[in-house]
Amino acid sequence: MTWKYFYELTEIYTTPLDVTWLILAASFSYYYYGSFNWLYAIFAFVIVIALHLFLNMQNNLEDYEHATDKTDYKHSTSTIGSNHLSLSMIRHWLLGFGAFIVIAGLILSYFTGWPTLVIGVIGFILGLAYSAGPKPLDATPLCELAVATLIPFFVPLIYMYMGSIHRWNFTLQSVLDAFLVTLLPFILFFIIQLANDTCDLEQDIGNNRHTLVDYIGKQNSIRVFDWIYWLSILVIPILSLVVGIVPYFALVTILIYPYVWSKVKVFNTNQDKEEIYNVIVMNISLIVMLYILTYMVGTVLTYLFK
């Protein structure tokens, strides 16, 4: 397999996002617990990177195999079909990635306890279920929820547990705390995926994929996108001023909302994926990045002035 095809199949260009979740987890652990175990967290980070590449390659393979002749996806859009890549070769790569993930995950679980195994297994199964099986999640109304759960929640969750291994008891309350810290990215990833499925509606229907957009309609999906976007502005004030789990400095994030809206509101009138989807991803990602940055700075300021 050449680098070009590996790059496209694994979508390795998306892996820097994993670094941001590590930064968020470390910031939370320092802010809430006062420490962070970088050794275990970096070990987990390597596994997450491998899992990320594995799932992207798996998703591309499953999308190709599930595609029908009703659209031009299989032979023109898919990297596999357009470049006539060997399915056997791809499966061998997946087997190698899978073996590494399982072995490394078991080693990490041995040193850090059963919660690591539980979180890892659930995340792995959810990732596979997203595009694999007779009824993959990306072909159901659960698509948006699956993306929001797997990426901005499960990944930081494992880092938070690894980094606070001697302070973080695996309880319902600790998992809820992790969810609250990742709530804003969770919500924003949900609407990013909603926008993606809105743009892909006709192609998805042609490939027998019936996402949430197919059930509620394109116009309602656009309205939901708008409502959730503006309601999400309340998350940080509530978590900071009421719950106290987010540093006050993170409130700076809400200042970027009007600017981002000026860019993404084009989605209301244009759902052409090639024209507007990258605009949505890049600009909404600005909110997520600023949230993580201000959380980190807020944690540092808390230490300096406590």
Coordinates of N, CA and C in Angstrom, one line a residue, residues 3-225:
W3 N 1.8 5.3 0.4 CA 1.5 6.3 1.4 C 0.2 7.1 1.1
K4 N 0.0 7.4 -0.2 CA -1.1 8.1 -0.7 C -2.4 7.4 -0.3
Y5 N -2.5 6.1 -0.5 CA -3.7 5.3 -0.2 C -3.8 5.1 1.3
F6 N -2.7 4.9 2.0 CA -2.8 4.8 3.4 C -3.3 6.1 4.0
Y7 N -2.8 7.2 3.5 CA -3.3 8.5 4.0 C -4.8 8.7 3.8
E8 N -5.3 8.3 2.7 CA -6.7 8.4 2.4 C -7.6 7.5 3.1
L9 N -7.1 6.2 3.2 CA -7.9 5.2 3.9 C -8.0 5.4 5.4
T10 N -6.9 5.7 6.0 CA -6.9 5.9 7.5 C -7.3 7.3 7.9
E11 N -7.3 8.2 6.9 CA -7.6 9.6 7.2 C -6.7 10.1 8.3
I12 N -5.4 9.8 8.2 CA -4.4 10.1 9.3 C -4.3 11.6 9.5
Y13 N -4.8 12.4 8.6 CA -4.7 13.9 8.8 C -5.7 14.3 9.9
T14 N -6.6 13.4 10.4 CA -7.5 13.8 11.5 C -6.9 13.5 12.8
T15 N -5.8 12.8 12.9 CA -5.3 12.3 14.2 C -4.8 13.5 15.1
P16 N -4.4 14.7 14.6 CA -4.1 15.7 15.6 C -5.2 16.0 16.5
L17 N -6.4 15.7 16.2 CA -7.5 15.9 17.0 C -7.4 15.1 18.3
D18 N -6.7 14.0 18.3 CA -6.5 13.2 19.5 C -5.6 13.9 20.5
V19 N -4.7 14.8 20.0 CA -3.9 15.5 20.9 C -4.7 16.5 21.7
T20 N -5.7 17.1 21.1 CA -6.5 18.1 21.8 C -7.3 17.4 22.9
W21 N -7.8 16.2 22.7 CA -8.5 15.5 23.8 C -7.6 15.2 24.9
L22 N -6.3 14.9 24.6 CA -5.3 14.6 25.7 C -5.1 15.9 26.5
I23 N -5.0 17.0 25.8 CA -4.8 18.3 26.5 C -6.0 18.6 27.4
L24 N -7.2 18.4 26.9 CA -8.4 18.6 27.7 C -8.5 17.7 28.9
A25 N -8.1 16.5 28.7 CA -8.1 15.5 29.8 C -7.1 15.9 30.9
A26 N -5.9 16.3 30.4 CA -4.8 16.8 31.4 C -5.3 18.0 32.1
S27 N -5.9 19.0 31.4 CA -6.3 20.2 32.0 C -7.4 19.9 33.1
F28 N -8.3 19.1 32.7 CA -9.4 18.7 33.7 C -8.8 18.0 34.9
S29 N -7.8 17.1 34.7 CA -7.3 16.4 35.8 C -6.5 17.3 36.7
Y30 N -5.7 18.2 36.2 CA -5.0 19.2 37.0 C -5.9 20.1 37.7
Y31 N -7.0 20.5 37.0 CA -8.0 21.5 37.6 C -8.8 20.8 38.7
Y32 N -9.2 19.6 38.5 CA -10.1 18.9 39.4 C -9.4 18.0 40.4
Y33 N -8.3 17.4 40.0 CA -7.6 16.5 40.9 C -6.2 16.9 41.4
G34 N -5.7 17.9 40.6 CA -4.4 18.4 41.0 C -3.2 17.7 40.5
S35 N -3.4 16.6 39.6 CA -2.2 15.9 39.1 C -2.7 15.2 37.8
F36 N -1.7 14.6 37.1 CA -1.9 13.9 35.8 C -0.8 13.0 35.6
N37 N -1.1 11.7 35.4 CA -0.1 10.7 35.1 C 0.2 10.6 33.6
W38 N 1.3 11.2 33.2 CA 1.5 11.3 31.7 C 2.0 10.0 31.1
L39 N 2.6 9.1 31.9 CA 3.1 7.8 31.4 C 2.0 7.0 30.9
Y40 N 1.0 6.8 31.7 CA -0.2 6.0 31.3 C -1.0 6.7 30.2
A41 N -1.1 8.0 30.3 CA -1.9 8.7 29.3 C -1.2 8.6 28.0
I42 N 0.1 8.7 27.9 CA 0.8 8.6 26.6 C 0.6 7.2 26.0
F43 N 0.7 6.2 26.9 CA 0.5 4.8 26.4 C -0.9 4.7 25.8
A44 N -1.9 5.3 26.5 CA -3.2 5.2 26.0 C -3.3 6.0 24.7
F45 N -2.6 7.1 24.6 CA -2.6 7.9 23.4 C -2.2 7.2 22.2
V46 N -1.1 6.4 22.3 CA -0.6 5.6 21.2 C -1.7 4.6 20.7
I47 N -2.4 4.0 21.7 CA -3.4 3.0 21.4 C -4.6 3.7 20.7
V48 N -5.0 4.9 21.2 CA -6.1 5.6 20.6 C -5.7 6.0 19.1
I49 N -4.5 6.4 18.9 CA -4.1 6.7 17.5 C -4.3 5.5 16.6
A50 N -3.8 4.4 17.1 CA -3.9 3.1 16.3 C -5.4 2.8 16.0
L51 N -6.2 3.0 17.1 CA -7.6 2.7 17.0 C -8.3 3.6 16.0
H52 N -7.9 4.9 16.0 CA -8.4 5.9 15.1 C -8.1 5.5 13.7
L53 N -6.9 5.1 13.4 CA -6.6 4.7 12.0 C -7.3 3.5 11.6
F54 N -7.4 2.5 12.5 CA -8.1 1.3 12.3 C -9.6 1.5 11.9
L55 N -10.2 2.3 12.7 CA -11.7 2.6 12.5 C -11.9 3.4 11.2
N56 N -11.0 4.3 10.9 CA -11.2 5.1 9.7 C -11.1 4.1 8.5
M57 N -10.1 3.3 8.5 CA -9.9 2.3 7.4 C -11.1 1.3 7.3
Q58 N -11.5 0.9 8.5 CA -12.7 0.0 8.6 C -13.9 0.7 8.0
N59 N -14.1 1.9 8.4 CA -15.3 2.7 7.9 C -15.3 2.8 6.4
N60 N -14.1 3.1 5.8 CA -14.0 3.2 4.4 C -14.2 1.9 3.7
L61 N -13.8 0.8 4.3 CA -14.0 -0.5 3.7 C -15.5 -0.9 3.7
E62 N -16.1 -0.6 4.9 CA -17.5 -0.9 5.1 C -18.4 -0.1 4.2
D63 N -18.1 1.2 4.1 CA -18.9 2.1 3.2 C -18.8 1.6 1.7
Y64 N -17.6 1.2 1.3 CA -17.5 0.6 0.0 C -18.3 -0.6 -0.2
E65 N -18.2 -1.5 0.7 CA -18.9 -2.8 0.6 C -20.4 -2.7 0.7
H66 N -20.9 -1.7 1.5 CA -22.3 -1.5 1.6 C -22.9 -0.6 0.5
A67 N -22.1 0.0 -0.3 CA -22.6 0.9 -1.3 C -23.3 0.1 -2.4
T68 N -24.3 0.7 -3.0 CA -25.1 0.0 -4.1 C -24.8 0.7 -5.4
D69 N -25.3 0.2 -6.5 CA -25.1 0.8 -7.8 C -26.0 2.0 -8.0
K70 N -26.8 2.4 -7.0 CA -27.8 3.5 -7.2 C -27.1 4.9 -7.2
T71 N -25.9 4.9 -6.7 CA -25.1 6.2 -6.7 C -23.7 5.9 -7.3
D72 N -23.0 7.0 -7.5 CA -21.6 6.9 -8.0 C -20.6 6.7 -6.9
Y73 N -21.0 6.5 -5.7 CA -20.1 6.5 -4.6 C -19.1 5.4 -4.7
K74 N -19.5 4.2 -5.0 CA -18.7 3.0 -5.0 C -17.5 3.0 -6.0
H75 N -17.8 3.6 -7.2 CA -16.8 3.5 -8.2 C -16.1 4.9 -8.5
S76 N -16.7 6.0 -8.0 CA -16.1 7.3 -8.3 C -15.7 8.0 -7.0
T77 N -16.5 7.9 -5.9 CA -16.2 8.7 -4.7 C -15.2 7.9 -3.8
S78 N -15.5 6.6 -3.6 CA -14.7 5.8 -2.7 C -13.3 5.7 -3.2
T79 N -12.3 5.9 -2.2 CA -10.9 5.7 -2.6 C -10.6 4.3 -3.0
I80 N -11.3 3.3 -2.4 CA -11.1 1.9 -2.7 C -11.5 1.6 -4.1
G81 N -12.7 2.0 -4.5 CA -13.2 1.7 -5.8 C -12.6 2.5 -6.9
S82 N -12.3 3.8 -6.7 CA -11.8 4.7 -7.7 C -10.3 4.3 -8.0
N83 N -9.6 3.7 -7.0 CA -8.2 3.3 -7.3 C -8.0 1.8 -7.4
H84 N -9.1 1.0 -7.4 CA -9.1 -0.4 -7.5 C -8.2 -1.1 -6.5
L85 N -8.3 -0.7 -5.3 CA -7.5 -1.2 -4.2 C -7.9 -2.7 -3.8
S86 N -6.9 -3.5 -3.4 CA -7.2 -4.8 -3.1 C -7.9 -4.9 -1.7
L87 N -9.1 -5.5 -1.6 CA -9.8 -5.7 -0.4 C -9.0 -6.6 0.6
S88 N -8.4 -7.6 0.0 CA -7.6 -8.5 0.8 C -6.4 -7.7 1.5
M89 N -5.8 -6.9 0.8 CA -4.7 -6.1 1.4 C -5.2 -5.2 2.5
I90 N -6.3 -4.6 2.3 CA -6.9 -3.7 3.4 C -7.3 -4.5 4.6
R91 N -7.8 -5.7 4.4 CA -8.2 -6.6 5.6 C -6.9 -7.0 6.3
H92 N -5.8 -7.2 5.6 CA -4.6 -7.6 6.3 C -4.1 -6.4 7.2
W93 N -4.2 -5.2 6.6 CA -3.8 -4.0 7.4 C -4.7 -3.9 8.7
L94 N -6.0 -4.2 8.5 CA -6.9 -4.1 9.6 C -6.6 -5.1 10.7
L95 N -6.2 -6.3 10.2 CA -5.8 -7.4 11.2 C -4.6 -7.0 12.0
G96 N -3.6 -6.4 11.3 CA -2.4 -5.9 12.0 C -2.7 -4.8 13.0
F97 N -3.5 -3.8 12.6 CA -3.9 -2.8 13.5 C -4.7 -3.4 14.7
G98 N -5.6 -4.3 14.4 CA -6.4 -4.9 15.5 C -5.6 -5.7 16.5
A99 N -4.6 -6.4 16.0 CA -3.7 -7.2 16.9 C -3.0 -6.3 17.8
F100 N -2.4 -5.2 17.2 CA -1.6 -4.3 18.1 C -2.5 -3.6 19.1
I101 N -3.7 -3.2 18.7 CA -4.7 -2.5 19.7 C -5.0 -3.5 20.8
V102 N -5.3 -4.7 20.5 CA -5.7 -5.7 21.5 C -4.6 -6.0 22.5
I103 N -3.4 -6.2 22.0 CA -2.3 -6.6 22.8 C -1.9 -5.4 23.7
A104 N -1.8 -4.2 23.1 CA -1.4 -3.0 23.8 C -2.5 -2.7 24.9
G105 N -3.7 -2.9 24.5 CA -4.8 -2.6 25.4 C -4.8 -3.5 26.6
L106 N -4.5 -4.8 26.4 CA -4.4 -5.8 27.5 C -3.3 -5.4 28.4
I107 N -2.1 -5.0 27.9 CA -1.0 -4.6 28.7 C -1.3 -3.4 29.6
L108 N -2.0 -2.4 29.0 CA -2.3 -1.2 29.7 C -3.4 -1.6 30.8
S109 N -4.3 -2.4 30.5 CA -5.3 -2.8 31.4 C -4.7 -3.6 32.6
Y110 N -3.7 -4.4 32.4 CA -3.0 -5.1 33.4 C -2.4 -4.2 34.5
F111 N -1.9 -3.0 34.0 CA -1.2 -2.1 34.9 C -2.2 -1.1 35.5
T112 N -3.3 -0.8 34.9 CA -4.2 0.2 35.3 C -5.6 -0.2 35.8
G113 N -5.9 -1.5 35.6 CA -7.2 -2.0 36.2 C -8.3 -2.3 35.2
W114 N -9.3 -2.9 35.7 CA -10.5 -3.3 34.8 C -11.2 -2.2 34.2
P115 N -11.3 -0.9 34.8 CA -12.0 0.1 34.1 C -11.4 0.4 32.7
T116 N -10.1 0.3 32.6 CA -9.4 0.6 31.3 C -10.0 -0.4 30.2
L117 N -10.1 -1.7 30.7 CA -10.6 -2.7 29.7 C -12.0 -2.5 29.4
V118 N -12.8 -2.1 30.3 CA -14.3 -1.8 30.1 C -14.4 -0.6 29.1
I119 N -13.7 0.5 29.4 CA -13.8 1.7 28.5 C -13.3 1.3 27.1
G120 N -12.2 0.6 27.1 CA -11.6 0.2 25.8 C -12.5 -0.7 24.9
V121 N -13.1 -1.7 25.6 CA -13.9 -2.6 24.9 C -15.2 -1.9 24.4
I122 N -15.8 -1.1 25.2 CA -17.0 -0.4 24.8 C -16.7 0.5 23.6
G123 N -15.6 1.3 23.7 CA -15.2 2.2 22.6 C -14.9 1.4 21.3
F124 N -14.2 0.3 21.5 CA -13.9 -0.5 20.3 C -15.1 -1.1 19.6
I125 N -16.1 -1.6 20.4 CA -17.3 -2.2 19.9 C -18.1 -1.1 19.2
L126 N -18.2 0.1 19.9 CA -19.0 1.2 19.3 C -18.4 1.7 18.0
G127 N -17.1 1.7 18.0 CA -16.4 2.1 16.7 C -16.6 1.2 15.6
L128 N -16.6 -0.1 15.9 CA -16.9 -1.1 14.8 C -18.3 -1.1 14.4
A129 N -19.2 -0.9 15.4 CA -20.6 -0.9 15.1 C -21.0 0.3 14.3
Y130 N -20.2 1.3 14.3 CA -20.5 2.5 13.5 C -20.7 2.2 12.0
S131 N -19.9 1.4 11.5 CA -20.0 1.1 10.0 C -20.0 -0.3 9.7
A132 N -19.9 -1.2 10.7 CA -19.8 -2.7 10.4 C -21.1 -3.3 10.7
G133 N -21.3 -4.6 10.2 CA -22.5 -5.3 10.6 C -23.6 -5.1 9.6
P134 N -24.7 -5.9 9.7 CA -25.8 -5.8 8.8 C -26.6 -4.5 8.9
K135 N -26.5 -3.9 10.1 CA -27.2 -2.6 10.3 C -26.2 -1.6 11.0
P136 N -25.3 -1.1 10.3 CA -24.3 -0.2 11.0 C -25.0 1.1 11.5
L137 N -24.4 1.6 12.5 CA -25.0 2.8 13.2 C -25.0 4.0 12.2
D138 N -24.0 4.1 11.3 CA -24.0 5.2 10.4 C -25.1 5.2 9.3
A139 N -25.9 4.1 9.4 CA -27.0 4.0 8.5 C -28.3 4.1 9.2
T140 N -28.3 4.5 10.5 CA -29.5 4.6 11.3 C -29.6 6.0 11.9
P141 N -30.7 6.3 12.6 CA -30.9 7.6 13.3 C -29.9 7.8 14.4
L142 N -29.2 6.8 14.8 CA -28.2 6.9 15.9 C -26.9 7.4 15.4
C143 N -26.7 7.6 14.2 CA -25.4 8.0 13.6 C -24.8 9.2 14.3
E144 N -25.5 10.3 14.5 CA -25.0 11.5 15.1 C -24.6 11.2 16.5
L145 N -25.4 10.5 17.3 CA -25.2 10.2 18.7 C -23.9 9.3 18.8
A146 N -23.7 8.4 17.9 CA -22.6 7.5 17.9 C -21.3 8.3 17.7
V147 N -21.3 9.2 16.8 CA -20.1 10.0 16.5 C -19.8 10.9 17.8
A148 N -20.8 11.5 18.3 CA -20.6 12.4 19.4 C -20.1 11.7 20.7
T149 N -20.6 10.4 20.8 CA -20.2 9.6 22.0 C -18.8 9.1 21.8
L150 N -18.4 8.6 20.7 CA -17.2 7.9 20.5 C -16.0 8.9 20.5
I151 N -16.1 10.0 19.8 CA -14.9 10.9 19.6 C -14.7 11.8 20.8
P152 N -15.7 12.7 21.0 CA -15.4 13.7 22.1 C -15.7 13.3 23.5
F153 N -16.2 12.1 23.7 CA -16.5 11.6 25.1 C -15.6 10.4 25.5
F154 N -15.6 9.4 24.7 CA -14.9 8.2 25.1 C -13.4 8.4 25.1
V155 N -12.9 9.1 24.1 CA -11.4 9.3 24.0 C -10.9 10.1 25.2
P156 N -11.5 11.3 25.5 CA -11.1 12.0 26.7 C -11.3 11.2 28.0
L157 N -12.4 10.4 28.0 CA -12.7 9.6 29.2 C -11.5 8.7 29.6
I158 N -11.0 8.0 28.6 CA -9.9 7.1 28.8 C -8.6 7.9 29.3
Y159 N -8.4 9.0 28.7 CA -7.2 9.8 29.1 C -7.4 10.3 30.6
M160 N -8.6 10.7 30.9 CA -8.9 11.2 32.2 C -8.7 10.1 33.3
Y161 N -9.1 8.9 32.9 CA -8.9 7.8 33.9 C -7.4 7.5 34.0
M162 N -6.7 7.4 32.8 CA -5.3 7.1 32.8 C -4.5 8.2 33.6
G163 N -4.8 9.4 33.4 CA -4.1 10.5 34.0 C -4.3 10.7 35.5
S164 N -5.4 10.2 36.0 CA -5.8 10.4 37.4 C -6.0 9.1 38.0
I165 N -5.1 8.1 37.6 CA -5.3 6.7 38.0 C -5.4 6.5 39.5
H166 N -4.7 7.3 40.3 CA -4.7 7.1 41.8 C -5.7 8.0 42.5
R167 N -6.4 8.8 41.7 CA -7.4 9.8 42.3 C -8.8 9.6 41.8
W168 N -8.9 9.0 40.6 CA -10.1 8.9 39.8 C -10.8 7.5 40.1
N169 N -11.7 7.4 40.9 CA -12.4 6.2 41.2 C -13.5 6.0 40.1
F170 N -13.5 4.8 39.5 CA -14.4 4.6 38.4 C -15.9 4.4 38.9
T171 N -16.6 5.5 39.0 CA -17.9 5.5 39.6 C -18.8 6.2 38.6
L172 N -20.1 6.1 38.8 CA -21.1 6.8 38.0 C -20.8 8.3 38.0
Q173 N -20.5 8.8 39.2 CA -20.2 10.3 39.4 C -19.0 10.7 38.6
S174 N -17.9 9.9 38.6 CA -16.7 10.3 37.9 C -16.9 10.3 36.4
V175 N -17.7 9.3 35.9 CA -18.0 9.2 34.5 C -18.9 10.4 34.1
L176 N -19.8 10.8 35.0 CA -20.7 12.0 34.7 C -19.8 13.3 34.7
D177 N -18.8 13.4 35.6 CA -17.9 14.5 35.6 C -17.2 14.6 34.2
A178 N -16.7 13.5 33.7 CA -16.0 13.4 32.4 C -17.0 13.9 31.3
F179 N -18.2 13.4 31.4 CA -19.2 13.8 30.4 C -19.5 15.3 30.4
L180 N -19.6 15.8 31.6 CA -19.9 17.3 31.7 C -18.8 18.1 31.1
V181 N -17.5 17.7 31.3 CA -16.4 18.4 30.8 C -16.4 18.3 29.3
T182 N -16.8 17.2 28.7 CA -16.8 17.1 27.3 C -18.2 17.4 26.6
L183 N -19.1 17.9 27.4 CA -20.4 18.2 26.9 C -20.5 19.1 25.7
L184 N -19.7 20.2 25.8 CA -19.7 21.1 24.6 C -19.2 20.5 23.4
P185 N -18.0 19.8 23.4 CA -17.6 19.1 22.2 C -18.6 18.0 21.7
F186 N -19.2 17.4 22.7 CA -20.2 16.3 22.4 C -21.3 16.9 21.5
I187 N -21.9 18.0 22.0 CA -23.0 18.7 21.3 C -22.5 19.2 19.9
L188 N -21.4 19.8 19.8 CA -20.9 20.4 18.6 C -20.6 19.3 17.6
F189 N -20.0 18.2 18.0 CA -19.8 17.1 17.1 C -21.1 16.5 16.6
F190 N -22.1 16.5 17.4 CA -23.4 16.0 17.0 C -23.9 16.8 15.9
I191 N -23.9 18.1 15.9 CA -24.4 18.9 14.8 C -23.5 18.9 13.6
I192 N -22.2 18.7 13.8 CA -21.3 18.6 12.6 C -21.7 17.4 11.8
Q193 N -22.0 16.2 12.6 CA -22.4 15.0 11.9 C -23.8 15.2 11.3
L194 N -24.7 16.0 12.0 CA -26.0 16.2 11.4 C -25.9 17.0 10.1
A195 N -25.0 18.0 10.1 CA -24.8 18.7 8.8 C -24.2 17.8 7.7
N196 N -23.3 16.9 8.1 CA -22.8 16.0 7.1 C -23.9 15.1 6.5
D197 N -24.7 14.5 7.4 CA -25.8 13.7 6.9 C -26.9 14.4 6.1
T198 N -27.0 15.7 6.5 CA -28.0 16.5 5.7 C -27.4 16.7 4.3
C199 N -26.1 17.0 4.2 CA -25.5 17.2 2.8 C -25.6 15.9 2.0
D200 N -25.4 14.7 2.7 CA -25.4 13.4 2.1 C -26.7 12.7 1.9
L201 N -27.8 13.4 2.2 CA -29.1 12.8 2.3 C -29.4 11.9 1.1
E202 N -29.4 12.5 -0.1 CA -29.8 11.8 -1.3 C -28.8 10.6 -1.5
Q203 N -27.5 10.8 -1.4 CA -26.6 9.7 -1.6 C -26.8 8.6 -0.5
D204 N -27.1 9.0 0.7 CA -27.3 8.0 1.8 C -28.5 7.2 1.5
I205 N -29.6 7.8 1.0 CA -30.8 7.1 0.7 C -30.6 6.1 -0.4
G206 N -29.8 6.5 -1.4 CA -29.4 5.7 -2.5 C -28.6 4.5 -2.1
N207 N -27.9 4.6 -1.0 CA -27.1 3.5 -0.5 C -27.8 2.8 0.7
N208 N -29.1 3.0 0.8 CA -29.9 2.4 1.8 C -29.5 2.7 3.3
R209 N -29.0 4.0 3.4 CA -28.6 4.4 4.7 C -29.6 5.5 5.2
H210 N -30.3 5.2 6.3 CA -31.4 6.1 6.7 C -31.1 6.7 8.1
T211 N -30.4 7.8 8.0 CA -30.0 8.5 9.2 C -31.1 9.4 9.8
L212 N -30.8 10.1 10.8 CA -31.8 10.9 11.5 C -32.4 11.9 10.5
V213 N -31.6 12.4 9.6 CA -32.0 13.4 8.6 C -33.2 12.8 7.7
D214 N -33.0 11.6 7.4 CA -34.1 10.9 6.6 C -35.4 10.8 7.3
Y215 N -35.3 10.7 8.6 CA -36.5 10.6 9.4 C -37.2 11.9 9.7
I216 N -36.4 12.9 10.0 CA -37.1 14.2 10.4 C -37.1 15.2 9.2
G217 N -36.4 14.9 8.1 CA -36.5 15.8 6.9 C -35.3 16.8 6.9
K218 N -35.0 17.2 5.7 CA -33.9 18.1 5.6 C -34.1 19.5 6.3
Q219 N -35.3 20.1 6.1 CA -35.5 21.4 6.7 C -35.6 21.3 8.2
N220 N -36.1 20.3 8.8 CA -36.1 20.1 10.2 C -34.7 19.9 10.7
S221 N -33.9 19.2 10.0 CA -32.5 19.0 10.4 C -31.8 20.3 10.4
I222 N -32.0 21.2 9.5 CA -31.4 22.5 9.5 C -31.8 23.3 10.7
R223 N -33.1 23.2 11.0 CA -33.6 23.9 12.2 C -33.0 23.4 13.5
V224 N -32.9 22.1 13.6 CA -32.2 21.4 14.7 C -30.8 21.9 14.9
F225 N -30.1 22.0 13.7 CA -28.7 22.4 13.7 C -28.6 23.8 14.3

